[in-house]
Amino acid sequence: MLKDKNLELAKEQVVTASAATTNHINAKKGGDAVGEELYVVAQVKTAVQAAGAATVEFKLETADTSDFATGLKTLFSSGPIAKADLAAGKEMAKFRMPLGLKQYIRGYFVVSTGPLTAGTFDVFMAPAVDHK
């Protein structure tokens, strides 16, 4: 699958506590992917570790403003995933971009029973993905 840097929400992002992805996308800005069917992929790059029984949930969020303070809406939630299931290379989520987009899009990691002591993640959108 081809990755477009302009469609990356997180690249090897270190997550120890709940946090938004390092990047967000302005859906109204346009670009090559406009009009294409897009998929969202969230995957573990470096295995998650924690002292306790931590979980991580991935959310895809959209809002009217780039600070995500106005009109925040969750488009997708993976539900909590146990640290044992978050090994390097595992996919947390892979889905077709849902309807209901507002102007801005970001990912959000919710860490429960944390903090994490290790774990990095990639989140990106692509016009085509491998279906396993």
mmCIF file of C-alpha atoms in Angstrom:
data_model
loop_
_atom_site.group_PDB
_atom_site.id
_atom_site.type_symbol
_atom_site.label_atom_id
_atom_site.label_comp_id
_atom_site.label_asym_id
_atom_site.label_seq_id
_atom_site.Cartn_x
_atom_site.Cartn_y
_atom_site.Cartn_z
ATOM 1 C CA MET A 1 0.000 0.000 0.000
ATOM 2 C CA LEU A 2 1.224 3.493 -0.785
ATOM 3 C CA LYS A 3 1.386 6.078 1.980
ATOM 4 C CA ASP A 4 0.943 9.808 1.374
ATOM 5 C CA LYS A 5 2.760 11.967 3.963
ATOM 6 C CA ASN A 6 -0.121 14.452 3.787
ATOM 7 C CA LEU A 7 -2.465 11.737 5.070
ATOM 8 C CA GLU A 8 -0.374 10.744 8.121
ATOM 9 C CA LEU A 9 -1.885 11.498 11.501
ATOM 10 C CA ALA A 10 0.934 9.855 13.497
ATOM 11 C CA LYS A 11 4.309 8.411 12.547
ATOM 12 C CA GLU A 12 6.032 6.381 15.250
ATOM 13 C CA GLN A 13 4.300 8.555 17.846
ATOM 14 C CA VAL A 14 5.321 7.754 21.414
ATOM 15 C CA VAL A 15 2.244 7.373 23.616
ATOM 16 C CA THR A 16 2.504 7.058 27.407
ATOM 17 C CA ALA A 17 -0.781 8.743 28.401
ATOM 18 C CA SER A 18 -3.980 9.737 26.591
ATOM 19 C CA ALA A 19 -3.134 12.058 23.689
ATOM 20 C CA ALA A 20 -4.172 13.301 20.270
ATOM 21 C CA THR A 21 -2.165 12.278 17.225
ATOM 22 C CA THR A 22 0.701 14.617 16.425
ATOM 23 C CA ASN A 23 -0.968 15.678 13.163
ATOM 24 C CA HIS A 24 -4.472 16.545 12.076
ATOM 25 C CA ILE A 25 -5.891 16.934 8.581
ATOM 26 C CA ASN A 26 -7.940 19.779 7.151
ATOM 27 C CA ALA A 27 -10.494 17.889 5.060
ATOM 28 C CA LYS A 28 -11.529 21.019 3.167
ATOM 29 C CA LYS A 29 -7.982 21.851 2.083
ATOM 30 C CA GLY A 30 -8.183 19.372 -0.778
ATOM 31 C CA GLY A 31 -5.379 17.531 -2.464
ATOM 32 C CA ASP A 32 -4.839 14.411 -4.521
ATOM 33 C CA ALA A 33 -6.953 12.140 -2.318
ATOM 34 C CA VAL A 34 -10.121 14.258 -2.517
ATOM 35 C CA GLY A 35 -12.923 12.240 -4.065
ATOM 36 C CA GLU A 36 -11.215 8.913 -3.402
ATOM 37 C CA GLU A 37 -12.465 6.298 -0.985
ATOM 38 C CA LEU A 38 -10.064 6.446 1.959
ATOM 39 C CA TYR A 39 -9.245 3.927 4.648
ATOM 40 C CA VAL A 40 -7.891 4.671 8.114
ATOM 41 C CA VAL A 41 -5.197 2.420 9.576
ATOM 42 C CA ALA A 42 -3.913 2.565 13.178
ATOM 43 C CA GLN A 43 -1.049 0.208 13.926
ATOM 44 C CA VAL A 44 1.465 -0.505 16.650
ATOM 45 C CA LYS A 45 5.084 0.177 15.643
ATOM 46 C CA THR A 46 6.797 -0.613 18.973
ATOM 47 C CA ALA A 47 5.118 -2.984 21.431
ATOM 48 C CA VAL A 48 3.154 -1.456 24.284
ATOM 49 C CA GLN A 49 4.526 -1.985 27.787
ATOM 50 C CA ALA A 50 3.220 -0.904 31.186
ATOM 51 C CA ALA A 51 3.705 -1.833 34.819
ATOM 52 C CA GLY A 52 0.003 -2.657 35.189
ATOM 53 C CA ALA A 53 -2.786 -4.036 33.045
ATOM 54 C CA ALA A 54 -2.969 -1.054 30.685
ATOM 55 C CA THR A 55 -5.322 -0.706 27.734
ATOM 56 C CA VAL A 56 -5.237 1.618 24.747
ATOM 57 C CA GLU A 57 -8.266 2.715 22.750
ATOM 58 C CA PHE A 58 -7.962 4.367 19.334
ATOM 59 C CA LYS A 59 -10.537 6.974 18.289
ATOM 60 C CA LEU A 60 -10.983 8.890 15.053
ATOM 61 C CA GLU A 61 -12.331 12.361 15.785
ATOM 62 C CA THR A 62 -13.595 15.255 13.703
ATOM 63 C CA ALA A 63 -14.361 18.873 14.606
ATOM 64 C CA ASP A 64 -15.183 22.293 13.187
ATOM 65 C CA THR A 65 -11.937 23.911 14.426
ATOM 66 C CA SER A 66 -8.280 22.858 14.322
ATOM 67 C CA ASP A 67 -8.005 22.925 18.135
ATOM 68 C CA PHE A 68 -10.896 20.410 18.285
ATOM 69 C CA ALA A 69 -12.712 22.616 20.797
ATOM 70 C CA THR A 70 -15.817 23.216 18.656
ATOM 71 C CA GLY A 71 -18.147 20.499 17.405
ATOM 72 C CA LEU A 72 -15.967 17.554 18.487
ATOM 73 C CA LYS A 73 -17.434 14.241 17.316
ATOM 74 C CA THR A 74 -16.063 10.692 17.547
ATOM 75 C CA LEU A 75 -16.409 8.875 14.220
ATOM 76 C CA PHE A 76 -14.858 5.562 15.281
ATOM 77 C CA SER A 77 -13.705 3.861 18.471
ATOM 78 C CA SER A 78 -11.749 0.609 18.674
ATOM 79 C CA GLY A 79 -12.763 0.061 22.274
ATOM 80 C CA PRO A 80 -10.071 -0.689 24.878
ATOM 81 C CA ILE A 81 -7.342 -3.071 23.660
ATOM 82 C CA ALA A 82 -5.233 -4.899 26.277
ATOM 83 C CA LYS A 83 -1.466 -4.296 26.262
ATOM 84 C CA ALA A 84 -0.892 -8.010 25.554
ATOM 85 C CA ASP A 85 -2.686 -7.508 22.206
ATOM 86 C CA LEU A 86 -0.602 -4.466 21.248
ATOM 87 C CA ALA A 87 2.569 -6.110 19.938
ATOM 88 C CA ALA A 88 4.743 -4.532 17.238
ATOM 89 C CA GLY A 89 3.066 -4.785 13.830
ATOM 90 C CA LYS A 90 -0.470 -5.338 15.168
ATOM 91 C CA GLU A 91 -3.312 -3.298 13.728
ATOM 92 C CA MET A 92 -5.537 -1.563 16.249
ATOM 93 C CA ALA A 93 -8.000 -0.579 13.546
ATOM 94 C CA LYS A 94 -8.470 -0.631 9.779
ATOM 95 C CA PHE A 95 -11.702 0.757 8.376
ATOM 96 C CA ARG A 96 -13.236 2.801 5.574
ATOM 97 C CA MET A 97 -13.431 6.510 6.394
ATOM 98 C CA PRO A 98 -16.893 6.959 7.898
ATOM 99 C CA LEU A 99 -19.470 9.536 6.892
ATOM 100 C CA GLY A 100 -20.024 12.645 8.962
ATOM 101 C CA LEU A 101 -16.681 14.408 8.525
ATOM 102 C CA LYS A 102 -16.374 17.979 9.639
ATOM 103 C CA GLN A 103 -13.458 20.169 8.549
ATOM 104 C CA TYR A 104 -10.709 18.665 10.750
ATOM 105 C CA ILE A 105 -9.738 15.031 11.419
ATOM 106 C CA ARG A 106 -7.394 13.557 14.042
ATOM 107 C CA GLY A 107 -6.741 10.372 15.919
ATOM 108 C CA TYR A 108 -6.852 10.116 19.686
ATOM 109 C CA PHE A 109 -5.299 7.475 21.966
ATOM 110 C CA VAL A 110 -7.034 6.789 25.274
ATOM 111 C CA VAL A 111 -4.709 5.087 27.764
ATOM 112 C CA SER A 112 -6.424 3.464 30.744
ATOM 113 C CA THR A 113 -4.769 1.904 33.794
ATOM 114 C CA GLY A 114 -1.528 3.496 32.575
ATOM 115 C CA PRO A 115 0.809 5.063 32.131
ATOM 116 C CA LEU A 116 2.547 3.147 29.354
ATOM 117 C CA THR A 117 6.302 2.750 29.672
ATOM 118 C CA ALA A 118 6.771 2.011 25.949
ATOM 119 C CA GLY A 119 4.757 1.991 22.758
ATOM 120 C CA THR A 120 4.743 3.830 19.428
ATOM 121 C CA PHE A 121 1.991 4.075 16.836
ATOM 122 C CA ASP A 122 1.366 4.960 13.190
ATOM 123 C CA VAL A 123 -1.998 6.305 12.032
ATOM 124 C CA PHE A 124 -2.616 7.127 8.385
ATOM 125 C CA MET A 125 -5.203 7.257 5.637
ATOM 126 C CA ALA A 126 -4.745 5.527 2.304
ATOM 127 C CA PRO A 127 -6.865 5.041 -0.839
ATOM 128 C CA ALA A 128 -6.267 1.282 -0.721
ATOM 129 C CA VAL A 129 -5.253 -1.141 2.023
ATOM 130 C CA ASP A 130 -4.380 -4.814 2.226
ATOM 131 C CA HIS A 131 -7.328 -6.804 3.548
ATOM 132 C CA LYS A 132 -6.172 -9.682 5.738
#
